[in-house]
Tab-separated table of N, CA, C and O in Angstrom:
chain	number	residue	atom	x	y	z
A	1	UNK	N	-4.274	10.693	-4.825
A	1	UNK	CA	-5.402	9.831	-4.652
A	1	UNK	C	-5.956	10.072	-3.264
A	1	UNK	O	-5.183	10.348	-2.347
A	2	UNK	N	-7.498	9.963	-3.037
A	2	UNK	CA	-7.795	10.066	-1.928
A	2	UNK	C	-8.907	9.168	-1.685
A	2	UNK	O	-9.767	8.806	-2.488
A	3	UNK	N	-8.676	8.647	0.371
A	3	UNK	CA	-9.580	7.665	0.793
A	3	UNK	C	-10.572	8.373	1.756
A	3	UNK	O	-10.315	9.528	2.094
A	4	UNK	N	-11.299	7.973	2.056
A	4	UNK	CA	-12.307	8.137	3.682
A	4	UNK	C	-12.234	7.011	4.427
A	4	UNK	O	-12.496	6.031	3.730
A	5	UNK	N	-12.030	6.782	5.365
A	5	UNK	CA	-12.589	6.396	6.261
A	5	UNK	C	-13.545	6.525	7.307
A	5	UNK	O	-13.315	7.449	8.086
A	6	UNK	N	-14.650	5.775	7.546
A	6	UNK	CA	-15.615	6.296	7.975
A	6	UNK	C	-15.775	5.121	9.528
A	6	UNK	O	-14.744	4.680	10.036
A	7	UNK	N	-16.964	4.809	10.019
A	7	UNK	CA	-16.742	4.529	11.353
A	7	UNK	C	-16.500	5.835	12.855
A	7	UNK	O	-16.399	7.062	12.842
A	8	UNK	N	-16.485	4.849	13.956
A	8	UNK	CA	-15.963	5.927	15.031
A	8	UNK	C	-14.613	5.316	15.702
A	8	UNK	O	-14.077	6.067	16.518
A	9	UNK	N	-14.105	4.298	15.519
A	9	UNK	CA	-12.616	3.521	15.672
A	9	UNK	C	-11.706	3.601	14.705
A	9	UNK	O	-12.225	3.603	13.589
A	10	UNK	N	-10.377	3.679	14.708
A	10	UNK	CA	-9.178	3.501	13.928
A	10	UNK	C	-9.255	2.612	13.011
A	10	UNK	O	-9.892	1.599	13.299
A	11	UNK	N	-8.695	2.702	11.759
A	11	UNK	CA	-8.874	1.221	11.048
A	11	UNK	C	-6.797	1.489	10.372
A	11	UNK	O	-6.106	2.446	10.022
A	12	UNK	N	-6.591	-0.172	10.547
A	12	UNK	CA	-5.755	-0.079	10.362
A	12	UNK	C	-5.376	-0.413	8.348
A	12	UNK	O	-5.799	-1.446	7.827
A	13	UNK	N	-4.822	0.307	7.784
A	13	UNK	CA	-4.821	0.452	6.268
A	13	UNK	C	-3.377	-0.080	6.027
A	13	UNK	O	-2.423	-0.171	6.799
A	14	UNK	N	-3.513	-0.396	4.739
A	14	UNK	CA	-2.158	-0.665	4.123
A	14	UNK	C	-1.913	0.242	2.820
A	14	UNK	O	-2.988	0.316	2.225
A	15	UNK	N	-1.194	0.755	2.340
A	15	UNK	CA	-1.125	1.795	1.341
A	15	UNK	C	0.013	1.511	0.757
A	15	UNK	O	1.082	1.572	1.365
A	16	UNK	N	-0.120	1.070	-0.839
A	16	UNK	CA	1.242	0.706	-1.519
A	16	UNK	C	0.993	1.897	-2.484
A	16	UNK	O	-0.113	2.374	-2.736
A	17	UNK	N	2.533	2.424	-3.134
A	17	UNK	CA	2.873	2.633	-4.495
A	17	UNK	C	3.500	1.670	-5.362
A	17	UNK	O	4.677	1.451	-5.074
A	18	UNK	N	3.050	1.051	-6.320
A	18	UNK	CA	3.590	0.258	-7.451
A	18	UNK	C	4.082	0.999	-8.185
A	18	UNK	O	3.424	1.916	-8.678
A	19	UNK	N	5.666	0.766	-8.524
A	19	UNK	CA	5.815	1.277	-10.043
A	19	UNK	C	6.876	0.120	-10.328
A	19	UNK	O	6.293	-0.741	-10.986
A	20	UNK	N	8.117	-0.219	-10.109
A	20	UNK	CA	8.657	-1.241	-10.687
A	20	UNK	C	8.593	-2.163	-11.212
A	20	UNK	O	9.129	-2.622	-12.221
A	21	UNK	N	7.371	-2.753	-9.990
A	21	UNK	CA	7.209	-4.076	-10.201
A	21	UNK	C	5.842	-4.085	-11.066
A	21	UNK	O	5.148	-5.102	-11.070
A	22	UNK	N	5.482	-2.984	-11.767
A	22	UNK	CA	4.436	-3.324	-12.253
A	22	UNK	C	5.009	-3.802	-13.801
A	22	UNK	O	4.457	-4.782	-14.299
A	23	UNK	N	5.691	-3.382	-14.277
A	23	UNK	CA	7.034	-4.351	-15.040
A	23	UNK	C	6.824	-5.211	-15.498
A	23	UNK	O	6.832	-5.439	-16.708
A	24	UNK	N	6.582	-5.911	-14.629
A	24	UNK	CA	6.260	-7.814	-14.385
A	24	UNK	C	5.502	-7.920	-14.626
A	24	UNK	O	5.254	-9.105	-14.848
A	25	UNK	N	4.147	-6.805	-14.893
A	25	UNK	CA	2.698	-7.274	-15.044
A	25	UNK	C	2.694	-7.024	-16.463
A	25	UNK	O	1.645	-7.394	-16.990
A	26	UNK	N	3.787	-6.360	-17.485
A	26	UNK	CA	4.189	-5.839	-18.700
A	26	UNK	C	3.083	-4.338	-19.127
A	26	UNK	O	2.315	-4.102	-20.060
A	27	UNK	N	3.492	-3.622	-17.966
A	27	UNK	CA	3.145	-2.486	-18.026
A	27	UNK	C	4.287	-1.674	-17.861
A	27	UNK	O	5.171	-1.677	-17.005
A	28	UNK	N	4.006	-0.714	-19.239
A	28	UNK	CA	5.352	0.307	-19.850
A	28	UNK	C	5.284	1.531	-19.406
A	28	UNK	O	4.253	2.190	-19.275
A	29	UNK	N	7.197	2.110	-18.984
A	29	UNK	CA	7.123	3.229	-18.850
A	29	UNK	C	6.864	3.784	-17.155
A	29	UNK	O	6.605	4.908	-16.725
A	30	UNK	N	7.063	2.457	-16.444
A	30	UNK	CA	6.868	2.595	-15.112
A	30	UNK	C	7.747	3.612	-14.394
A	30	UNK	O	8.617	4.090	-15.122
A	31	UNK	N	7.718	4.292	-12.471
A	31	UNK	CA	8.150	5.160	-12.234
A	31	UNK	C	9.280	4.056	-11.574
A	31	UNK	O	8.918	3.044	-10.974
A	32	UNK	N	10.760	4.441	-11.798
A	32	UNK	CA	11.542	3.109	-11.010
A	32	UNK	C	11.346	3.531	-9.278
A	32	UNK	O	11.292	2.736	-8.340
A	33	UNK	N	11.294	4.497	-9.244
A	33	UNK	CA	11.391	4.403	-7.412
A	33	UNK	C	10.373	5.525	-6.812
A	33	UNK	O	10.788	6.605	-6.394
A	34	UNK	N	9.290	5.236	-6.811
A	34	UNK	CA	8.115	6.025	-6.538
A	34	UNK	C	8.253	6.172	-4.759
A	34	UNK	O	8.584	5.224	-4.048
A	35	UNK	N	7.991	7.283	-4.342
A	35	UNK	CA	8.252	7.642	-2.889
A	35	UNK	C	6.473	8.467	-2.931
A	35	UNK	O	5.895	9.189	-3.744
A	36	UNK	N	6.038	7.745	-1.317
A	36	UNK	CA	4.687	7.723	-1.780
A	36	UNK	C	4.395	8.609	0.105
A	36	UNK	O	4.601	8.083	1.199
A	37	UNK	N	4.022	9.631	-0.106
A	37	UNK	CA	3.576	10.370	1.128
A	37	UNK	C	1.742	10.603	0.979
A	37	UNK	O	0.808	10.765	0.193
A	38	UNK	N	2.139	10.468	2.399
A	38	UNK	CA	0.305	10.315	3.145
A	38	UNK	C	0.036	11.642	4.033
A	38	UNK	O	0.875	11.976	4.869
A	39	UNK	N	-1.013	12.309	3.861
A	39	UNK	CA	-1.855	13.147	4.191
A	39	UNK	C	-3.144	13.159	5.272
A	39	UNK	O	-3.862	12.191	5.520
A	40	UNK	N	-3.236	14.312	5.766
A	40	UNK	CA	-4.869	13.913	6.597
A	40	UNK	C	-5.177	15.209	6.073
A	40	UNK	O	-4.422	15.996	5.501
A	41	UNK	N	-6.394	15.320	6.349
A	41	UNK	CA	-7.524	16.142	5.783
A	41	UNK	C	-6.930	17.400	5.888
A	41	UNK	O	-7.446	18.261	5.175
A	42	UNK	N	-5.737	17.833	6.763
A	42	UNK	CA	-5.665	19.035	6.514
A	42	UNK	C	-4.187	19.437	6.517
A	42	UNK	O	-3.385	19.996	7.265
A	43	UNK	N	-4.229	18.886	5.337
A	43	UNK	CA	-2.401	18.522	4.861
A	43	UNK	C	-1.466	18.261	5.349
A	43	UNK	O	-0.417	18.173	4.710
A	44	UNK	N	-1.532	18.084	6.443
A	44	UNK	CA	-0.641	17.512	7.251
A	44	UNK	C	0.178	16.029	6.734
A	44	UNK	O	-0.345	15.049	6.203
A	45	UNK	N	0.962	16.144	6.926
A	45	UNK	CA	1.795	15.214	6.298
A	45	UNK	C	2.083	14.236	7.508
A	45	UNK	O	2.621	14.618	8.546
A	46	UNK	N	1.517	12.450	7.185
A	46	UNK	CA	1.502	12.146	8.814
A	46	UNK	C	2.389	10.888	8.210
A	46	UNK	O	2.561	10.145	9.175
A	47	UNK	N	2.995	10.345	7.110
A	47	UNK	CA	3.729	8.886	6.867
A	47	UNK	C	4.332	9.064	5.576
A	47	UNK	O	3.825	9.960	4.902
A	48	UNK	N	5.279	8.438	5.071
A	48	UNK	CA	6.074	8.844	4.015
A	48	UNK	C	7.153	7.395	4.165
A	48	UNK	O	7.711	6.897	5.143
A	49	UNK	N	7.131	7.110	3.040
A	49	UNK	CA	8.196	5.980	2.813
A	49	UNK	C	8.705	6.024	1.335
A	49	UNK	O	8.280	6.622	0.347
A	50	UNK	N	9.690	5.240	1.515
A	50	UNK	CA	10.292	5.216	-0.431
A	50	UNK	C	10.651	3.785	-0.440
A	50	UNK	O	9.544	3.267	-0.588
A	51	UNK	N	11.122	3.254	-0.403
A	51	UNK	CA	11.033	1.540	-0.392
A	51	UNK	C	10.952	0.832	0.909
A	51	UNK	O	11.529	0.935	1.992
A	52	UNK	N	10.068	0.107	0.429
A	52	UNK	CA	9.534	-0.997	1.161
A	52	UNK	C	10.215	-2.241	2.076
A	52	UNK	O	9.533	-2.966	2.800
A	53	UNK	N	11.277	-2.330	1.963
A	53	UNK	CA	11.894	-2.971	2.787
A	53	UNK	C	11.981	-4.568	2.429
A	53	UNK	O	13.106	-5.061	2.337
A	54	UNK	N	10.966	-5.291	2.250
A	54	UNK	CA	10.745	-6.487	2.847
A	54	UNK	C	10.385	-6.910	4.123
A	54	UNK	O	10.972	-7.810	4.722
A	55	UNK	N	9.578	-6.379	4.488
A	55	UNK	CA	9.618	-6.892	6.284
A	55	UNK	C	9.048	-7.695	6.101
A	55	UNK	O	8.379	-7.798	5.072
A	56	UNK	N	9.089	-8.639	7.090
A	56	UNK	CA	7.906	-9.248	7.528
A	56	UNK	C	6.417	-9.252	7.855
A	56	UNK	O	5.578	-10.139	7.695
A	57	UNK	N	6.301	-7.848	8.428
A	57	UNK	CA	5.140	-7.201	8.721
A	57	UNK	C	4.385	-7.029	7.725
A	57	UNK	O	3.431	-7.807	7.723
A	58	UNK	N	4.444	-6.013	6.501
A	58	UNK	CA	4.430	-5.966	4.970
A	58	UNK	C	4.082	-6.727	4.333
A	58	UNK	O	3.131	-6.625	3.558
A	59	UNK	N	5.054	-8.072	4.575
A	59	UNK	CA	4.940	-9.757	3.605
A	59	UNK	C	3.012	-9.573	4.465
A	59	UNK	O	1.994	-8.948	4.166
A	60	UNK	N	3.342	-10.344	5.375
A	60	UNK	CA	1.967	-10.496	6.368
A	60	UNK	C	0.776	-9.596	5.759
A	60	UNK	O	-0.219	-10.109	5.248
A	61	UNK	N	0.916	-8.610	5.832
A	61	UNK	CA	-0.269	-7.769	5.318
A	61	UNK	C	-0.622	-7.950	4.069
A	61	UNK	O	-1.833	-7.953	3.850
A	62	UNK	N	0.109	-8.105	3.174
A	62	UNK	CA	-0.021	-8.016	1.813
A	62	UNK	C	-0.454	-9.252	1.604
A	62	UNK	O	-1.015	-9.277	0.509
A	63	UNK	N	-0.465	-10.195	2.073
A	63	UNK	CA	-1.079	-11.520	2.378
A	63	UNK	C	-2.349	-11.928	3.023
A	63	UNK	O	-3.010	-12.966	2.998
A	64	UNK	N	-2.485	-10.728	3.633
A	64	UNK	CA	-4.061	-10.987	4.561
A	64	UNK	C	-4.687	-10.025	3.963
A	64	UNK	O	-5.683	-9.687	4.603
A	65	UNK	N	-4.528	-9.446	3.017
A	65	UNK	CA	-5.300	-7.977	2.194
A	65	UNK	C	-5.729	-9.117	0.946
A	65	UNK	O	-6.946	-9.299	0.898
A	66	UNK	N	-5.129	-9.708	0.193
A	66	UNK	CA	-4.940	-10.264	-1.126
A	66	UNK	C	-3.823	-9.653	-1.793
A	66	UNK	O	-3.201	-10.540	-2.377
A	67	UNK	N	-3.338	-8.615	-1.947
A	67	UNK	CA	-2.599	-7.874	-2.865
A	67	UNK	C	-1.346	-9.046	-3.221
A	67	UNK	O	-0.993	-10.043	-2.592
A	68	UNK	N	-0.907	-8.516	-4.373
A	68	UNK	CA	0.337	-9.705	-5.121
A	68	UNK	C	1.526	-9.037	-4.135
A	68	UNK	O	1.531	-7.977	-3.510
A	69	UNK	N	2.180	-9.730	-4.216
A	69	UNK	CA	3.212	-9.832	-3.564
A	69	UNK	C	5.004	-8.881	-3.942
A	69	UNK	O	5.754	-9.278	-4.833
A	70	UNK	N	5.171	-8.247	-3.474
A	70	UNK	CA	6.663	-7.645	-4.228
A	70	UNK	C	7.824	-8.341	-3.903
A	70	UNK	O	7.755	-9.130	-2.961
A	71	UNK	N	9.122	-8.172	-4.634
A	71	UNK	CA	10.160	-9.037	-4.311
A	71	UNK	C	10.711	-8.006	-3.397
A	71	UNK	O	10.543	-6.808	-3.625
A	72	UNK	N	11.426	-8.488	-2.270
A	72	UNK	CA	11.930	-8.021	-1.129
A	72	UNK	C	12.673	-6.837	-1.437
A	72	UNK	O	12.466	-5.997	-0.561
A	73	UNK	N	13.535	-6.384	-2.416
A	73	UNK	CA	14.438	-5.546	-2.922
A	73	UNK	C	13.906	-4.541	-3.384
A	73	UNK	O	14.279	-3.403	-3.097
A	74	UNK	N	12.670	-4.888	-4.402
A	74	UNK	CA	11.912	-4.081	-5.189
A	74	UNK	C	11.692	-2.759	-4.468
A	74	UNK	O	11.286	-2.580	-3.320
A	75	UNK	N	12.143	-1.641	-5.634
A	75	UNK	CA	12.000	-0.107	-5.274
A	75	UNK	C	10.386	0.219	-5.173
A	75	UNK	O	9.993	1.382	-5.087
A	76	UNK	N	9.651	-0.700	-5.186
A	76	UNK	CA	7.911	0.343	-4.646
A	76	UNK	C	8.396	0.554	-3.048
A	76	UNK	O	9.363	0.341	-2.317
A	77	UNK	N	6.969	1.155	-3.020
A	77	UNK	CA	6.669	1.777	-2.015
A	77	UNK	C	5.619	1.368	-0.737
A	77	UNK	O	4.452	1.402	-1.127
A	78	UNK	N	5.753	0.997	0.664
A	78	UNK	CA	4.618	0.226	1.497
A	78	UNK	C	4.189	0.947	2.606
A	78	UNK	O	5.177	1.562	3.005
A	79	UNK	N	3.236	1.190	3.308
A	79	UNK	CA	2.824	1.766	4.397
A	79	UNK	C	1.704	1.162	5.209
A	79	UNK	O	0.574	0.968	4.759
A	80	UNK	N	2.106	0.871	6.464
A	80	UNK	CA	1.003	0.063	6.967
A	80	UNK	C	0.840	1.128	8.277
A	80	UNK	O	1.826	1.584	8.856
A	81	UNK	N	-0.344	1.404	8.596
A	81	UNK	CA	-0.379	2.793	9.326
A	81	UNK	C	-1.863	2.497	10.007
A	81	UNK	O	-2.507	1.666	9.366
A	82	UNK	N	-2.383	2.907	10.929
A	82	UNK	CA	-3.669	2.627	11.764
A	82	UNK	C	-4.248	4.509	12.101
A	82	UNK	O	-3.840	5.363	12.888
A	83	UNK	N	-5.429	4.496	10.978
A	83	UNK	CA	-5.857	5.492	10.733
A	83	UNK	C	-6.890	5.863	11.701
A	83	UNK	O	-7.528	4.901	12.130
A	84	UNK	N	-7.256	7.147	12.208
A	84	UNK	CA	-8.618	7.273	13.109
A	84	UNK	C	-9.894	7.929	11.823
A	84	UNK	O	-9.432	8.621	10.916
A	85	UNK	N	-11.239	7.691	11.842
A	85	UNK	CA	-11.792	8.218	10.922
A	85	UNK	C	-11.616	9.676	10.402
A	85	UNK	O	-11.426	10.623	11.164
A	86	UNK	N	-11.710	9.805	8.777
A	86	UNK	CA	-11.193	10.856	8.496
A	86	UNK	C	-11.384	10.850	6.916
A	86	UNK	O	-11.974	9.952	6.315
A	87	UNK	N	-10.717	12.145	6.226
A	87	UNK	CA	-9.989	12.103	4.816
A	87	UNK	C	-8.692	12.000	4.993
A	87	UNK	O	-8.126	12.508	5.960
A	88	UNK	N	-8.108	11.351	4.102
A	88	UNK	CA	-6.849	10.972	3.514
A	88	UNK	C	-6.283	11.188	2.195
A	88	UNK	O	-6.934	10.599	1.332
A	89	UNK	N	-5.160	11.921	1.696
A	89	UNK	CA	-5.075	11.694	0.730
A	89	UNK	C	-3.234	10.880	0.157
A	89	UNK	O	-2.354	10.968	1.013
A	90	UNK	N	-2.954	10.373	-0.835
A	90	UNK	CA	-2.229	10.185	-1.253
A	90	UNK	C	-1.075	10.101	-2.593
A	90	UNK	O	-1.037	9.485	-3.657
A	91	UNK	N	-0.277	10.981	-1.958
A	91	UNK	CA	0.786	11.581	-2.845
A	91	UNK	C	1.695	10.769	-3.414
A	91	UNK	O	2.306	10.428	-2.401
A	92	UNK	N	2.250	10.186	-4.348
A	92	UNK	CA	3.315	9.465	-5.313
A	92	UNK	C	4.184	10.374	-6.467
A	92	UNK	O	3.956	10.933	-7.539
A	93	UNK	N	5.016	10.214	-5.794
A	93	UNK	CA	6.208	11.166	-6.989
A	93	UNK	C	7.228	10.379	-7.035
A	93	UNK	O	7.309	9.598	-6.086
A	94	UNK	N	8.378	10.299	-8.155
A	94	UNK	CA	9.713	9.703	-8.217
A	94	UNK	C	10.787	10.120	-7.649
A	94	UNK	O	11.077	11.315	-7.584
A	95	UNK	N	11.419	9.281	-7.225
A	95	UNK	CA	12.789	9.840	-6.068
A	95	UNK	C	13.688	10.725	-6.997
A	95	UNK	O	13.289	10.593	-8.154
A	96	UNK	N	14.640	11.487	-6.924
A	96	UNK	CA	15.171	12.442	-7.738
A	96	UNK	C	14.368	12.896	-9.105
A	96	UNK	O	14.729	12.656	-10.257
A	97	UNK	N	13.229	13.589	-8.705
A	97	UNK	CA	12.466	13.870	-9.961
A	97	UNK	C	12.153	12.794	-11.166
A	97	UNK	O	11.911	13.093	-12.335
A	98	UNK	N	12.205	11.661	-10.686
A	98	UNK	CA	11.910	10.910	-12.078
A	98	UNK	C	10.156	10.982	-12.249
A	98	UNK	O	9.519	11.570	-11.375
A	99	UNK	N	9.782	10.651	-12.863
A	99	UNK	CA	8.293	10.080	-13.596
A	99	UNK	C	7.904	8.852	-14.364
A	99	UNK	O	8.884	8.398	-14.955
A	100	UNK	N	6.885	8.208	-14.545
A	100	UNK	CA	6.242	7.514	-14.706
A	100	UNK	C	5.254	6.492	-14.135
A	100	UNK	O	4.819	6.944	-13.076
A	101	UNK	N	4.802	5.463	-14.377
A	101	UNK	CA	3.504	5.097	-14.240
A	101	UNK	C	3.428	4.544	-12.911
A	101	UNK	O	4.411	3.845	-12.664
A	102	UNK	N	2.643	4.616	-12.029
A	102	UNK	CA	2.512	4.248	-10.515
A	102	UNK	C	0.710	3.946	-10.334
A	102	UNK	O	-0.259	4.598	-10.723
A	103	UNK	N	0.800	2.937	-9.731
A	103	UNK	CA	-0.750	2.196	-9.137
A	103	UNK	C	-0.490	2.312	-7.718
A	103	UNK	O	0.394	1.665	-7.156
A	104	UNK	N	-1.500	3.395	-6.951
A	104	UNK	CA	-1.794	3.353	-6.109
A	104	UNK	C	-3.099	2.537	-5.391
A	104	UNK	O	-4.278	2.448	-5.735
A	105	UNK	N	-2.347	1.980	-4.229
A	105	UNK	CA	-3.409	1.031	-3.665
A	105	UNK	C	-3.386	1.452	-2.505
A	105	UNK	O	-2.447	1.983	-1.912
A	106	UNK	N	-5.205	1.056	-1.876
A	106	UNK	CA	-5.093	1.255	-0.144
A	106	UNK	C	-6.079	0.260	-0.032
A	106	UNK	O	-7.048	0.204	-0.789
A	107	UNK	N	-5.805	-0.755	1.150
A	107	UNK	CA	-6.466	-1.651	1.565
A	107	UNK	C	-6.978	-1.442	3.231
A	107	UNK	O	-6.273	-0.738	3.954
A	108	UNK	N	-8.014	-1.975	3.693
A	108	UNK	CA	-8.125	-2.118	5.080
A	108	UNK	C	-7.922	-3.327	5.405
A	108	UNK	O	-8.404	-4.283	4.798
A	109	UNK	N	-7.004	-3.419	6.641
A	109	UNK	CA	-6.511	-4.625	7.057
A	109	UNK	C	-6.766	-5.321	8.246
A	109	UNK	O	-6.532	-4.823	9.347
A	110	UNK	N	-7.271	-6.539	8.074
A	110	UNK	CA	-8.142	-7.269	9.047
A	110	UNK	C	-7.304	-7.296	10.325
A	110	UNK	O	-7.742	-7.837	11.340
């Protein structure tokens, strides 16, 4: 998947992979542990995570974006990262080769 950002300042983004918990939304066939790497325009590989943690930071964002909320444990995927204008793109694959269904999201965060 890919974003732009446009402007002449940094904007700070939030970037999830859903696949577990999309489950809950009774969507089939999900990826259980989606590991979700971030890109800049010239492939460079600049952020990469595989579960989300629970932080606090995360909770917070995902709260000041709107996005639903994940349970602290849950195998998605979170990235909160402060971008300078640009292309972006974003990569989602399953941890030991697995597959299935993943919703990628990117928000800008106030």
């Amino acid at each position: 998947m890919g974003f732009v950002l446009g402007g002449s300042t940094p904007t700070k983004v939030l970037v999830r992979a859903i696949g577990p918990t999309l489950g809950s939304f009774g969507v089939p066939g999900t990826v259980a542990d989606p590991q979700l790497t971030l890109f800049n325009s010239t492939s460079a590989k600049i952020g990469e995570i595989n579960d989300w943690g629970g932080t606090a930071e995360l909770t917070a964002a995902f709260a000041s974006v709107g996005a639903f909320a994940l349970p602290a444990t849950a195998k998605d995927a979170a990235l909160l990262v402060t971008l300078s204008p640009g292309n972006y793109s974003v990569e989602v694959s399953g941890v030991s080769t697995t597959t299935g269904v993943a919703l990628v999201e990117v928000y800008e965060v106030p």
